[in-house]
């Protein structure tokens, strides 16, 4: 499955299809926030800014709010915690 890129403002147009339900996958990043991937069948898209850099959300709430108006998106989302690590901040 190839991974393409899409800007956030293109998601609604991409998902406005009746032949497939879009799925969302959220990746947490301790430094930047949460990134988003949208999958439609065998097509997979990483959400980026207009300059091509990753689009990060500060919280899961912001991701959920952003996805509210996206048509034909699954009400279920996946949170991929495989890259999550405990903070290495030293306690005083």
PDB file of C-alpha atoms in Angstrom:
ATOM      1  CA  UNK A   1       0.000   0.000   0.000  1.00  0.00           C
ATOM      2  CA  UNK A   2       1.532   3.285  -1.114  1.00  0.00           C
ATOM      3  CA  UNK A   3       1.404   6.296   1.186  1.00  0.00           C
ATOM      4  CA  UNK A   4       0.465   9.560  -0.502  1.00  0.00           C
ATOM      5  CA  UNK A   5       0.184  12.995   1.050  1.00  0.00           C
ATOM      6  CA  UNK A   6      -2.821  15.270   1.326  1.00  0.00           C
ATOM      7  CA  UNK A   7      -3.387  18.654   2.934  1.00  0.00           C
ATOM      8  CA  UNK A   8      -6.004  18.936   5.644  1.00  0.00           C
ATOM      9  CA  UNK A   9      -8.312  21.103   3.529  1.00  0.00           C
ATOM     10  CA  UNK A  10      -8.416  18.343   0.859  1.00  0.00           C
ATOM     11  CA  UNK A  11      -9.680  15.612   3.217  1.00  0.00           C
ATOM     12  CA  UNK A  12     -13.404  16.378   2.889  1.00  0.00           C
ATOM     13  CA  UNK A  13     -13.249  16.322  -0.897  1.00  0.00           C
ATOM     14  CA  UNK A  14     -11.264  13.067  -0.859  1.00  0.00           C
ATOM     15  CA  UNK A  15     -13.688  11.371   1.529  1.00  0.00           C
ATOM     16  CA  UNK A  16     -16.819  12.534  -0.302  1.00  0.00           C
ATOM     17  CA  UNK A  17     -17.223   9.120  -1.945  1.00  0.00           C
ATOM     18  CA  UNK A  18     -19.971   6.560  -1.543  1.00  0.00           C
ATOM     19  CA  UNK A  19     -17.892   3.521  -2.484  1.00  0.00           C
ATOM     20  CA  UNK A  20     -15.723   3.381   0.657  1.00  0.00           C
ATOM     21  CA  UNK A  21     -15.698   4.544   4.276  1.00  0.00           C
ATOM     22  CA  UNK A  22     -12.588   6.491   5.270  1.00  0.00           C
ATOM     23  CA  UNK A  23     -10.637   5.376   8.325  1.00  0.00           C
ATOM     24  CA  UNK A  24      -8.464   7.625  10.468  1.00  0.00           C
ATOM     25  CA  UNK A  25      -5.253   6.646  12.202  1.00  0.00           C
ATOM     26  CA  UNK A  26      -3.703   8.948  14.805  1.00  0.00           C
ATOM     27  CA  UNK A  27      -0.023   8.876  15.714  1.00  0.00           C
ATOM     28  CA  UNK A  28       1.063  10.528  18.988  1.00  0.00           C
ATOM     29  CA  UNK A  29       4.377  12.372  19.086  1.00  0.00           C
ATOM     30  CA  UNK A  30       5.698  13.497  22.481  1.00  0.00           C
ATOM     31  CA  UNK A  31       7.246  16.687  21.068  1.00  0.00           C
ATOM     32  CA  UNK A  32       4.830  17.773  18.348  1.00  0.00           C
ATOM     33  CA  UNK A  33       1.358  16.463  19.169  1.00  0.00           C
ATOM     34  CA  UNK A  34      -0.716  14.124  17.021  1.00  0.00           C
ATOM     35  CA  UNK A  35      -0.376  13.408  13.309  1.00  0.00           C
ATOM     36  CA  UNK A  36      -3.117  11.939  11.151  1.00  0.00           C
ATOM     37  CA  UNK A  37      -3.352   9.379   8.367  1.00  0.00           C
ATOM     38  CA  UNK A  38      -6.516   8.767   6.330  1.00  0.00           C
ATOM     39  CA  UNK A  39      -7.120   5.406   4.646  1.00  0.00           C
ATOM     40  CA  UNK A  40      -9.712   4.699   1.953  1.00  0.00           C
ATOM     41  CA  UNK A  41      -9.627   1.037   0.967  1.00  0.00           C
ATOM     42  CA  UNK A  42      -6.097   0.447  -0.336  1.00  0.00           C
ATOM     43  CA  UNK A  43      -5.320   4.186  -0.597  1.00  0.00           C
ATOM     44  CA  UNK A  44      -3.469   5.749   2.330  1.00  0.00           C
ATOM     45  CA  UNK A  45      -2.765   9.455   2.859  1.00  0.00           C
ATOM     46  CA  UNK A  46      -0.562  11.224   5.382  1.00  0.00           C
ATOM     47  CA  UNK A  47      -1.986  14.630   6.295  1.00  0.00           C
ATOM     48  CA  UNK A  48       0.546  17.416   5.745  1.00  0.00           C
ATOM     49  CA  UNK A  49       0.666  21.209   5.723  1.00  0.00           C
ATOM     50  CA  UNK A  50       0.709  23.074   2.422  1.00  0.00           C
ATOM     51  CA  UNK A  51       4.517  23.243   2.573  1.00  0.00           C
ATOM     52  CA  UNK A  52       4.691  19.427   2.804  1.00  0.00           C
ATOM     53  CA  UNK A  53       5.666  19.267   6.482  1.00  0.00           C
ATOM     54  CA  UNK A  54       3.630  17.013   8.805  1.00  0.00           C
ATOM     55  CA  UNK A  55       0.396  18.524  10.107  1.00  0.00           C
ATOM     56  CA  UNK A  56       0.317  18.124  13.900  1.00  0.00           C
ATOM     57  CA  UNK A  57      -2.640  18.635  16.212  1.00  0.00           C
ATOM     58  CA  UNK A  58      -2.003  19.712  19.819  1.00  0.00           C
ATOM     59  CA  UNK A  59      -4.567  17.291  21.248  1.00  0.00           C
ATOM     60  CA  UNK A  60      -6.799  14.388  20.291  1.00  0.00           C
ATOM     61  CA  UNK A  61      -9.768  16.708  20.903  1.00  0.00           C
ATOM     62  CA  UNK A  62      -8.552  18.934  18.058  1.00  0.00           C
ATOM     63  CA  UNK A  63      -8.276  15.910  15.756  1.00  0.00           C
ATOM     64  CA  UNK A  64     -11.829  14.856  16.630  1.00  0.00           C
ATOM     65  CA  UNK A  65     -13.166  18.384  16.089  1.00  0.00           C
ATOM     66  CA  UNK A  66     -11.406  18.578  12.724  1.00  0.00           C
ATOM     67  CA  UNK A  67     -12.888  15.265  11.579  1.00  0.00           C
ATOM     68  CA  UNK A  68     -16.487  16.174  12.517  1.00  0.00           C
ATOM     69  CA  UNK A  69     -17.277  17.656   9.110  1.00  0.00           C
ATOM     70  CA  UNK A  70     -15.529  14.995   7.027  1.00  0.00           C
ATOM     71  CA  UNK A  71     -18.118  12.976   5.071  1.00  0.00           C
ATOM     72  CA  UNK A  72     -18.093   9.169   4.978  1.00  0.00           C
ATOM     73  CA  UNK A  73     -15.523   8.763   7.737  1.00  0.00           C
ATOM     74  CA  UNK A  74     -15.768   5.888  10.169  1.00  0.00           C
ATOM     75  CA  UNK A  75     -16.945   6.854  13.666  1.00  0.00           C
ATOM     76  CA  UNK A  76     -14.110   4.678  14.969  1.00  0.00           C
ATOM     77  CA  UNK A  77     -10.495   5.791  14.872  1.00  0.00           C
ATOM     78  CA  UNK A  78      -7.237   4.059  15.680  1.00  0.00           C
ATOM     79  CA  UNK A  79      -4.594   5.471  17.988  1.00  0.00           C
ATOM     80  CA  UNK A  80      -1.228   3.933  17.101  1.00  0.00           C
ATOM     81  CA  UNK A  81       0.850   3.838  20.273  1.00  0.00           C
ATOM     82  CA  UNK A  82       3.641   1.660  18.867  1.00  0.00           C
ATOM     83  CA  UNK A  83       6.055   4.609  18.710  1.00  0.00           C
ATOM     84  CA  UNK A  84       5.093   6.009  22.108  1.00  0.00           C
ATOM     85  CA  UNK A  85       7.802   6.060  24.762  1.00  0.00           C
ATOM     86  CA  UNK A  86       7.894   7.177  28.346  1.00  0.00           C
ATOM     87  CA  UNK A  87       9.196  10.665  28.901  1.00  0.00           C
ATOM     88  CA  UNK A  88      12.890  10.818  29.707  1.00  0.00           C
ATOM     89  CA  UNK A  89      12.579  14.042  31.679  1.00  0.00           C
ATOM     90  CA  UNK A  90      14.624  13.697  34.852  1.00  0.00           C
ATOM     91  CA  UNK A  91      12.781  14.309  38.079  1.00  0.00           C
ATOM     92  CA  UNK A  92      14.271  16.800  40.485  1.00  0.00           C
TER      93      UNK A  92
END
